[in-house]
Short mmCIF file of C-alpha atoms in Angstrom, two decimals:
data_model
loop_
_atom_site.label_atom_id
_atom_site.label_comp_id
_atom_site.label_asym_id
_atom_site.label_seq_id
_atom_site.Cartn_x
_atom_site.Cartn_y
_atom_site.Cartn_z
CA UNK R 24 131.21 -23.66 -115.25
CA UNK R 25 131.10 -21.54 -112.08
CA UNK R 26 129.16 -18.52 -113.33
CA UNK R 27 125.62 -18.03 -114.61
CA UNK R 28 124.84 -16.60 -118.06
CA UNK R 29 121.77 -14.34 -118.23
CA UNK R 30 122.28 -12.92 -121.72
CA UNK R 31 118.82 -14.14 -122.81
CA UNK R 32 116.96 -12.21 -120.08
CA UNK R 33 115.69 -8.65 -120.00
CA UNK R 34 117.16 -6.32 -117.38
CA UNK R 35 115.49 -4.75 -114.35
CA UNK R 36 116.95 -1.90 -112.31
CA UNK R 37 117.37 -2.05 -108.55
CA UNK R 38 114.70 0.62 -108.03
CA UNK R 39 112.25 -1.30 -110.22
CA UNK R 40 113.02 -4.56 -108.44
CA UNK R 41 112.53 -3.08 -104.98
CA UNK R 42 109.30 -1.39 -106.02
CA UNK R 43 107.88 -4.60 -107.49
CA UNK R 44 109.17 -7.27 -105.11
CA UNK R 45 111.22 -6.11 -102.12
CA UNK R 46 109.91 -9.10 -100.13
CA UNK R 47 111.48 -8.39 -96.76
CA UNK R 48 108.73 -10.61 -95.34
CA UNK R 49 108.55 -13.73 -97.46
CA UNK R 50 108.57 -17.49 -97.72
CA UNK R 51 112.02 -18.77 -98.62
CA UNK R 52 112.91 -22.07 -100.24
CA UNK R 53 116.51 -23.06 -100.87
CA UNK R 54 117.98 -25.55 -103.30
CA UNK R 55 121.56 -26.77 -103.60
CA UNK R 56 122.30 -27.78 -107.18
CA UNK R 57 125.25 -28.07 -109.57
CA UNK R 58 125.86 -24.81 -111.41
CA UNK R 59 124.77 -26.31 -114.73
CA UNK R 60 121.34 -27.14 -113.22
CA UNK R 61 121.00 -23.52 -112.09
CA UNK R 62 121.76 -22.46 -115.65
CA UNK R 63 118.93 -24.69 -116.86
CA UNK R 64 116.58 -22.80 -114.55
CA UNK R 65 117.61 -19.48 -116.09
CA UNK R 66 116.91 -20.81 -119.57
CA UNK R 67 113.49 -22.10 -118.44
CA UNK R 68 112.40 -18.76 -116.96
CA UNK R 69 112.31 -16.93 -120.25
CA UNK R 70 110.04 -14.13 -119.01
CA UNK R 71 112.21 -13.44 -115.96
CA UNK R 72 114.16 -10.22 -115.58
CA UNK R 73 117.69 -10.03 -114.22
CA UNK R 74 118.96 -7.30 -111.93
CA UNK R 75 121.43 -5.12 -113.80
CA UNK R 76 123.41 -2.24 -112.33
CA UNK R 77 125.55 -0.46 -114.87
CA UNK R 78 126.80 -3.26 -117.07
CA UNK R 79 126.94 -5.85 -114.29
CA UNK R 80 124.48 -8.69 -113.85
CA UNK R 81 126.36 -10.63 -111.19
CA UNK R 82 127.59 -9.07 -107.98
CA UNK R 83 130.18 -9.87 -105.34
CA UNK R 84 128.85 -10.18 -101.77
CA UNK R 85 130.50 -10.67 -98.40
CA UNK R 86 128.78 -11.37 -95.10
CA UNK R 87 129.95 -11.49 -91.50
CA UNK R 88 127.82 -13.54 -89.09
CA UNK R 89 127.63 -12.83 -85.37
CA UNK R 90 126.76 -15.19 -82.55
CA UNK R 91 127.05 -15.48 -78.78
CA UNK R 92 129.89 -17.40 -77.06
CA UNK R 93 127.43 -20.30 -76.62
CA UNK R 94 126.40 -20.08 -80.31
CA UNK R 95 122.77 -19.43 -79.43
CA UNK R 96 121.84 -18.50 -83.00
CA UNK R 97 123.39 -21.72 -84.34
CA UNK R 98 121.76 -24.02 -81.79
CA UNK R 99 118.33 -22.42 -82.11
CA UNK R 100 118.50 -23.22 -85.82
CA UNK R 101 119.84 -26.73 -85.18
CA UNK R 102 116.88 -27.45 -82.90
CA UNK R 103 114.38 -25.93 -85.29
CA UNK R 104 113.12 -23.38 -82.77
CA UNK R 105 110.53 -20.95 -84.10
CA UNK R 106 111.91 -18.06 -82.06
CA UNK R 107 115.33 -18.00 -83.64
CA UNK R 108 117.45 -15.22 -85.05
CA UNK R 109 120.37 -14.50 -87.32
CA UNK R 110 122.56 -11.41 -87.21
CA UNK R 111 124.93 -10.47 -90.01
CA UNK R 112 126.38 -7.64 -91.99
CA UNK R 113 126.07 -7.88 -95.75
CA UNK R 114 128.52 -5.99 -97.93
CA UNK R 115 127.88 -5.27 -101.60
CA UNK R 116 131.46 -5.19 -102.77
CA UNK R 117 130.80 -3.77 -106.23
CA UNK R 118 129.05 -0.70 -104.84
CA UNK R 119 130.79 -0.30 -101.45
CA UNK R 120 127.47 -0.56 -99.60
CA UNK R 121 126.87 -2.40 -96.35
CA UNK R 122 123.84 -3.22 -94.19
CA UNK R 123 123.35 -4.69 -90.75
CA UNK R 124 120.59 -7.31 -90.99
CA UNK R 125 118.57 -9.25 -88.46
CA UNK R 126 116.45 -12.21 -89.53
CA UNK R 127 113.66 -13.62 -87.37
CA UNK R 128 110.67 -15.88 -87.91
CA UNK R 129 107.14 -14.64 -88.36
CA UNK R 130 103.79 -16.44 -88.55
CA UNK R 131 103.68 -19.71 -90.54
CA UNK R 132 107.44 -19.85 -90.91
CA UNK R 133 107.78 -16.61 -92.87
CA UNK R 134 111.20 -14.99 -92.77
CA UNK R 135 111.27 -11.40 -91.54
CA UNK R 136 114.37 -9.39 -92.37
CA UNK R 137 115.06 -5.96 -90.95
CA UNK R 138 118.13 -3.98 -91.88
CA UNK R 139 119.79 -0.61 -91.56
CA UNK R 140 122.63 1.02 -93.53
CA UNK R 141 125.99 0.27 -91.99
CA UNK R 142 129.50 1.60 -92.51
CA UNK R 143 131.58 -0.74 -94.66
CA UNK R 144 134.53 -0.24 -92.31
CA UNK R 145 132.37 -1.65 -89.48
CA UNK R 146 131.32 -4.78 -91.35
CA UNK R 147 133.33 -7.12 -89.11
CA UNK R 148 132.13 -5.77 -85.77
CA UNK R 149 129.03 -4.40 -84.09
CA UNK R 150 128.91 -0.75 -83.08
CA UNK R 151 126.90 0.42 -80.06
CA UNK R 152 124.22 1.65 -82.45
CA UNK R 153 124.25 -1.71 -84.20
CA UNK R 154 123.82 -3.61 -80.93
CA UNK R 155 120.91 -1.36 -79.97
CA UNK R 156 119.26 -2.12 -83.31
CA UNK R 157 119.71 -5.86 -82.79
CA UNK R 158 118.42 -5.73 -79.22
CA UNK R 159 115.28 -3.89 -80.28
CA UNK R 160 114.46 -6.51 -82.90
CA UNK R 161 115.18 -9.45 -80.60
CA UNK R 162 112.70 -7.97 -78.16
CA UNK R 163 110.11 -6.95 -80.73
CA UNK R 164 110.08 -10.39 -82.37
CA UNK R 165 109.76 -12.19 -79.01
CA UNK R 166 113.06 -14.00 -79.50
CA UNK R 167 113.90 -12.49 -76.12
CA UNK R 168 111.23 -12.06 -73.45
CA UNK R 169 112.64 -9.00 -71.70
CA UNK R 170 114.64 -5.94 -72.67
CA UNK R 171 117.39 -7.02 -70.28
CA UNK R 172 117.71 -10.38 -72.03
CA UNK R 173 117.71 -8.76 -75.47
CA UNK R 174 120.42 -6.29 -74.48
CA UNK R 175 122.51 -9.07 -72.93
CA UNK R 176 122.33 -11.23 -76.06
CA UNK R 177 123.17 -8.25 -78.29
CA UNK R 178 126.12 -7.31 -76.09
CA UNK R 179 127.58 -10.82 -76.36
CA UNK R 180 127.53 -11.08 -80.15
CA UNK R 181 130.94 -11.47 -81.79
CA UNK R 182 132.01 -12.31 -85.37
CA UNK R 183 132.24 -16.08 -85.87
CA UNK R 184 132.16 -16.66 -89.63
CA UNK R 185 132.39 -14.89 -92.96
CA UNK R 186 131.18 -15.78 -96.43
CA UNK R 187 131.93 -14.56 -99.93
CA UNK R 188 129.95 -15.38 -103.06
CA UNK R 189 128.62 -14.02 -106.35
CA UNK R 190 124.88 -13.44 -106.73
CA UNK R 191 122.54 -13.22 -109.69
CA UNK R 192 119.04 -11.92 -108.88
CA UNK R 193 115.99 -12.74 -110.98
CA UNK R 194 112.60 -11.04 -110.87
CA UNK R 195 109.54 -13.09 -111.85
CA UNK R 196 107.10 -10.24 -112.55
CA UNK R 197 103.95 -12.29 -113.12
CA UNK R 198 104.36 -14.04 -109.76
CA UNK R 199 105.62 -11.06 -107.72
CA UNK R 200 108.54 -13.30 -106.80
CA UNK R 201 112.31 -13.27 -106.80
CA UNK R 202 115.01 -15.88 -107.11
CA UNK R 203 118.68 -15.54 -106.31
CA UNK R 204 121.46 -17.77 -107.56
CA UNK R 205 124.68 -17.79 -105.55
CA UNK R 206 127.90 -19.25 -106.94
CA UNK R 207 131.56 -19.32 -105.91
CA UNK R 208 130.52 -19.58 -102.27
CA UNK R 209 133.27 -19.84 -99.68
CA UNK R 210 133.19 -19.90 -95.87
CA UNK R 211 135.89 -18.67 -93.53
CA UNK R 212 136.19 -18.86 -89.72
CA UNK R 213 136.47 -15.61 -87.82
CA UNK R 214 137.18 -14.61 -84.27
CA UNK R 215 136.99 -11.32 -82.45
CA UNK R 216 140.20 -9.42 -81.84
CA UNK R 217 140.73 -6.31 -79.78
CA UNK R 218 143.97 -5.70 -81.66
CA UNK R 219 142.55 -5.80 -85.19
CA UNK R 220 141.40 -2.58 -86.83
CA UNK R 221 138.37 -4.40 -88.22
CA UNK R 222 137.52 -6.12 -84.96
CA UNK R 223 138.01 -9.66 -86.31
CA UNK R 224 140.64 -12.08 -87.57
CA UNK R 225 139.79 -14.22 -90.60
CA UNK R 226 140.93 -17.79 -91.09
CA UNK R 227 141.44 -19.90 -94.20
CA UNK R 228 138.52 -19.92 -96.64
CA UNK R 229 136.81 -23.19 -97.55
CA UNK R 230 135.04 -23.16 -100.94
CA UNK R 231 131.75 -24.96 -101.51
CA UNK R 232 132.87 -26.24 -104.90
CA UNK R 233 130.88 -26.25 -108.17
CA UNK R 234 127.55 -25.80 -106.43
CA UNK R 235 124.92 -23.09 -106.66
CA UNK R 236 122.47 -22.12 -103.95
CA UNK R 237 119.14 -21.13 -105.45
CA UNK R 238 116.80 -19.28 -103.12
CA UNK R 239 113.22 -18.58 -104.14
CA UNK R 240 111.38 -15.78 -102.38
CA UNK R 241 107.65 -15.35 -102.74
CA UNK R 242 104.75 -13.85 -100.75
CA UNK R 243 103.41 -17.35 -100.06
CA UNK R 244 102.53 -19.59 -102.97
CA UNK R 245 105.33 -21.45 -104.80
CA UNK R 246 106.93 -19.42 -107.57
CA UNK R 247 107.48 -20.56 -111.18
CA UNK R 248 111.08 -21.29 -110.23
CA UNK R 249 109.91 -23.68 -107.51
CA UNK R 250 107.55 -25.45 -109.87
CA UNK R 251 110.23 -25.88 -112.53
CA UNK R 252 112.68 -27.33 -110.02
CA UNK R 253 110.03 -29.64 -108.56
CA UNK R 254 109.22 -30.86 -112.06
CA UNK R 255 112.84 -32.02 -112.43
CA UNK R 256 112.73 -33.81 -109.08
CA UNK R 257 114.61 -31.19 -107.06
CA UNK R 258 113.30 -30.47 -103.59
CA UNK R 259 114.16 -27.71 -101.11
CA UNK R 260 117.34 -28.48 -99.20
CA UNK R 261 118.09 -27.95 -95.54
CA UNK R 262 120.91 -25.49 -96.00
CA UNK R 263 121.81 -22.27 -94.28
CA UNK R 264 124.88 -20.33 -95.34
CA UNK R 265 125.52 -19.62 -91.68
CA UNK R 266 124.67 -22.87 -89.91
CA UNK R 267 125.83 -25.24 -92.64
CA UNK R 268 129.05 -23.28 -93.06
CA UNK R 269 129.76 -23.16 -89.34
CA UNK R 270 129.21 -26.92 -89.11
CA UNK R 271 131.69 -27.44 -91.94
CA UNK R 272 134.28 -25.24 -90.27
CA UNK R 273 133.83 -26.67 -86.77
CA UNK R 274 133.98 -30.45 -86.79
CA UNK R 275 132.83 -30.70 -83.16
CA UNK R 276 129.48 -29.00 -83.76
CA UNK R 277 126.47 -31.30 -84.12
CA UNK R 278 124.97 -30.94 -87.57
CA UNK R 279 122.23 -33.53 -87.86
CA UNK R 280 119.88 -31.05 -89.56
CA UNK R 281 122.42 -30.45 -92.33
CA UNK R 282 124.08 -33.88 -92.29
CA UNK R 283 122.78 -34.98 -95.70
CA UNK R 284 123.77 -31.75 -97.41
CA UNK R 285 127.23 -31.80 -95.83
CA UNK R 286 128.00 -35.45 -96.56
CA UNK R 287 126.43 -35.62 -100.02
CA UNK R 288 126.26 -32.25 -101.78
CA UNK R 289 129.19 -30.61 -100.00
CA UNK R 290 131.35 -33.70 -99.55
CA UNK R 291 134.30 -31.95 -101.16
CA UNK R 292 134.11 -29.08 -98.68
CA UNK R 293 133.68 -31.26 -95.59
CA UNK R 294 136.92 -31.95 -93.76
CA UNK R 295 135.84 -34.87 -91.56
CA UNK R 296 132.78 -36.78 -90.26
CA UNK R 297 130.96 -34.98 -87.48
CA UNK R 298 128.40 -35.61 -84.78
CA UNK R 299 124.75 -35.79 -85.78
CA UNK R 300 123.05 -35.15 -82.45
CA UNK R 301 122.21 -31.59 -81.38
CA UNK R 302 123.24 -30.24 -78.03
CA UNK R 303 120.55 -30.20 -75.36
#
């Protein structure tokens, strides 16, 4: 089984979901589980609602992640720095929508996500307007101390990795929380190209296998999804689609923070043993 069945759940529209629980500032917890365990969670959350658009309840996503030549975003995450950032485009393939997103850290580890609409044709590169948006957020979140530094970092960002996956989104109305379940995840290396119409060249995709990434999103307190998973002995995993994927694709990158996930849960996707000591 590689897909999630939500036939037992009531539907919620995108407008209703965003009005009730947009949660752009939230506490995230991630779990890496076999798909059948994710299905058990759906069955347990009987009062949950599932996002439905038209007749679809599962949606195809693609993301392109950007980093500096020195992989500053990756290494800040590897070292657990509070002032870290992530820059990506996210494409909703079923609706031909795209957004440029910047994630930073707020007080007490909260994730802050800011995004703007973006042209789907620009998903694999950053436009001047996109770089200006990124620079402003790097400065405003104190990731960068000066405007000059923020503009320099934004100017250096190039596409380094892409992902594709299918997502099911659940709304937990009594807890003002959301959960997403991602399946069929695959990573692919990318590199910038001045000769490509899209601004990037994609390499061979590497699938994650029969695993689901469950992400719970709540204003602060653990959600019913968290409590159900904890009751079965599951604990949040150190996994990042970007950092974990980049470590899988680049065997020379240190990946001590994600070593257990890579060698145990994603053993089938890992190509070779890798270093476990972060740079610097």
